[in-house]
C-alpha positions as a Markdown table, in Angstrom:
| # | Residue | x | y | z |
|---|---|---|---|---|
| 1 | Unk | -93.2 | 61.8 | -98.8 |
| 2 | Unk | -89.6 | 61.6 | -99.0 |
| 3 | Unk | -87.7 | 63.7 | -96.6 |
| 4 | Unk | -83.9 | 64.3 | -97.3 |
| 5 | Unk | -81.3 | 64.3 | -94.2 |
| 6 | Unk | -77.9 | 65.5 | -93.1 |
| 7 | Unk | -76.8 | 64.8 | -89.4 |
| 8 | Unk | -73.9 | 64.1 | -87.0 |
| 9 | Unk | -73.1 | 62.4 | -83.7 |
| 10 | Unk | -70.5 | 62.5 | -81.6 |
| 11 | Unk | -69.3 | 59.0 | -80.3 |
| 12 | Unk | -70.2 | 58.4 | -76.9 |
| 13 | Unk | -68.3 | 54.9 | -75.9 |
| 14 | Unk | -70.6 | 52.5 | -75.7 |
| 15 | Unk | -73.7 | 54.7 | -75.7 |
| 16 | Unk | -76.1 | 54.7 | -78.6 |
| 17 | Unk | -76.4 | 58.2 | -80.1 |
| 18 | Unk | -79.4 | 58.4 | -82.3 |
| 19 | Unk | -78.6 | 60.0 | -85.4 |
| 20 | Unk | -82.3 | 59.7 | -87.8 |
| 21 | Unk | -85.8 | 59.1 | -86.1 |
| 22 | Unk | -88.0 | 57.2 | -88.0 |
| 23 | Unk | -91.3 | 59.8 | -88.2 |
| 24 | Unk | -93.6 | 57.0 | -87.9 |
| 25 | Unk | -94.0 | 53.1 | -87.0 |
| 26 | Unk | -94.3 | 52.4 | -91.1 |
| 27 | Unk | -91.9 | 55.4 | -91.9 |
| 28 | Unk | -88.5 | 53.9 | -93.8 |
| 29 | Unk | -85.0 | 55.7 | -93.5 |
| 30 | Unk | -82.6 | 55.0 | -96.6 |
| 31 | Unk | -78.5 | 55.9 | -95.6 |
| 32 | Unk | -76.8 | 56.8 | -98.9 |
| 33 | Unk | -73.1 | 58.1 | -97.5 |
| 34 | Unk | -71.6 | 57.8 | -93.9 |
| 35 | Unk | -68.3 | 59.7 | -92.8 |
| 36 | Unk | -66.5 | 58.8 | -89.8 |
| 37 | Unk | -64.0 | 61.0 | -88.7 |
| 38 | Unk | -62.0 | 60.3 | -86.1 |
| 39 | Unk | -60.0 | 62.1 | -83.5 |
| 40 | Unk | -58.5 | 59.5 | -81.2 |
| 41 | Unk | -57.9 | 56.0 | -82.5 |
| 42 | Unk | -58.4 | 53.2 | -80.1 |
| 43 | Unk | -56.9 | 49.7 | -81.3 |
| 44 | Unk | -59.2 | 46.6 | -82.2 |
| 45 | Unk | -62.4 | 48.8 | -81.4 |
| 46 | Unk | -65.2 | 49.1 | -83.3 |
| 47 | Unk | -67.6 | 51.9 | -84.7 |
| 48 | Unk | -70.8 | 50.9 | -86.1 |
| 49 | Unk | -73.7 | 53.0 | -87.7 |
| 50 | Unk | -76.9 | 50.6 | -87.3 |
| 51 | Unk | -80.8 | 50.9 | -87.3 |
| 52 | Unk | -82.5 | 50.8 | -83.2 |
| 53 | Unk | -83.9 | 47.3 | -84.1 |
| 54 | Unk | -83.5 | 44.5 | -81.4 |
| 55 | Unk | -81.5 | 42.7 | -83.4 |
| 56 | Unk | -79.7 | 45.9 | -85.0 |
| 57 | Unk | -79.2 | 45.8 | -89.0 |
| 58 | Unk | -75.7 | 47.2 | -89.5 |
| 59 | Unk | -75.4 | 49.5 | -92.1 |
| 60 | Unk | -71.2 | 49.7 | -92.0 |
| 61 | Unk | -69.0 | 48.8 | -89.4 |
| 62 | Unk | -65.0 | 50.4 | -89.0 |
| 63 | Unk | -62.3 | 48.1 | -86.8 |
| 64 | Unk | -60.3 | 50.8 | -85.1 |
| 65 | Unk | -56.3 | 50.4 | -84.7 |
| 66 | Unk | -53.8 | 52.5 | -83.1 |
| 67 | Unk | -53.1 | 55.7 | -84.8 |
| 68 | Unk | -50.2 | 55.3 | -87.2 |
| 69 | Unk | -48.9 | 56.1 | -90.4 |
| 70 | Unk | -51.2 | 54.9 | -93.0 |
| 71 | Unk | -54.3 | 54.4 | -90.2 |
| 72 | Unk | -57.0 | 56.0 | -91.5 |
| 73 | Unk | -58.9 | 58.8 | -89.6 |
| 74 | Unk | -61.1 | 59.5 | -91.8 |
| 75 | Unk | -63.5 | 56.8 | -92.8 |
| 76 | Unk | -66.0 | 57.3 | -96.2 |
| 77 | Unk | -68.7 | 54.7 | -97.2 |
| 78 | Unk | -71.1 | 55.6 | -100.3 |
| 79 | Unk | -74.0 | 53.4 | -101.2 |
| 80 | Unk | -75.5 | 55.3 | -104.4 |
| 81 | Unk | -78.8 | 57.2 | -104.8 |
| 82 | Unk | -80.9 | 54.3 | -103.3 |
| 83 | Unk | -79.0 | 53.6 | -100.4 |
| 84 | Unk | -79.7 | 51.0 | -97.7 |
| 85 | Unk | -82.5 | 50.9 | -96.0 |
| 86 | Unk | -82.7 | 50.3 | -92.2 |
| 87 | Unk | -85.2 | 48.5 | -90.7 |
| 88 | Unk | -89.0 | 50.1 | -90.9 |
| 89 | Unk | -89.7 | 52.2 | -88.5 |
| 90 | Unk | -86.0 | 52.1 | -86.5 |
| 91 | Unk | -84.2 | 55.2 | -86.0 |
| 92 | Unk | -80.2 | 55.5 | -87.5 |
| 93 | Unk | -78.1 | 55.4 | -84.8 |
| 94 | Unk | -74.2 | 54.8 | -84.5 |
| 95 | Unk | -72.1 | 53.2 | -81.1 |
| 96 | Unk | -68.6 | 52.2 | -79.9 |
| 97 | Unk | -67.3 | 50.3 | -78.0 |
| 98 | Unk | -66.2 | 51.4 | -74.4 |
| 99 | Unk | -62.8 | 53.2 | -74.1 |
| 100 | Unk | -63.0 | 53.1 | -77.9 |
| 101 | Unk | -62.9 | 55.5 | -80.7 |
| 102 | Unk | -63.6 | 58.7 | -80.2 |
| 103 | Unk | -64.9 | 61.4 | -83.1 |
| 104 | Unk | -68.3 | 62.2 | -84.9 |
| 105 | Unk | -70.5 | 59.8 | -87.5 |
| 106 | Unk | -72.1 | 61.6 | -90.2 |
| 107 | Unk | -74.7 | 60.5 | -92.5 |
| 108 | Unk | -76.5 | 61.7 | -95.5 |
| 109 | Unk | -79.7 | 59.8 | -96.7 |
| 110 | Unk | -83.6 | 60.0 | -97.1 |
| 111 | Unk | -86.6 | 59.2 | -95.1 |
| 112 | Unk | -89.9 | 58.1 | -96.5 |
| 113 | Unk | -93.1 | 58.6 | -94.7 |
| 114 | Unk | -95.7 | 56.1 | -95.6 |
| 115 | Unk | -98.1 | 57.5 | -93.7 |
């Protein structure tokens, strides 16, 4: 079954914030856009959107730098009706770095239960 998805998170430093759960061990979840939009820029600090494996697949990735003209604060990525898929099973999540950039992640995608 494939299960469509709109969510946000709010950066937490360097806390993971869970943005998808995967609904099942075999259940795959496919990002098609990511926004981040940030309200306080934090230079050479990163914001990553990624899937909860071990070794985390990153799905898109923003190096921060101090707010400026020309800097952007908002951030788009679109990756077509497909999308990418995370890593079966792993939740979407999104982190940065401590005393980094602070602002909300969202993303736009599908889930498909294979259950």
């Amino acid at each position: 079954m494939k299960i469509p998805f709109g969510v946000e998170g709010t950066l937490n430093n360097d806390t993971v914030v869970t943005l998808e759960t995967a609904e099942a061990t075999d259940a795959d979840i496919y990002v098609t856009k990511i926004t981040l939009s940030i309200t306080t820029h934090a230079n050479a600090k990163f914001v990553a959107v990624q899937d909860s494996n071990g070794s985390p697949k990153v799905i898109a990735k923003h190096n921060d730098l101090t707010a400026a003209a020309g800097v952007p604060s908002k951030v788009h990525w679109d990756f077509g009706k497909r999308g990418i898929k995370c890593t079966t099973g792993k939740n979407l999540t999104c982190v940065s770095e401590g005393s980094g950039v602070a602002g909300l992640v969202y993303a736009e995608g599908y889930q498909i239960t294979n259950s």
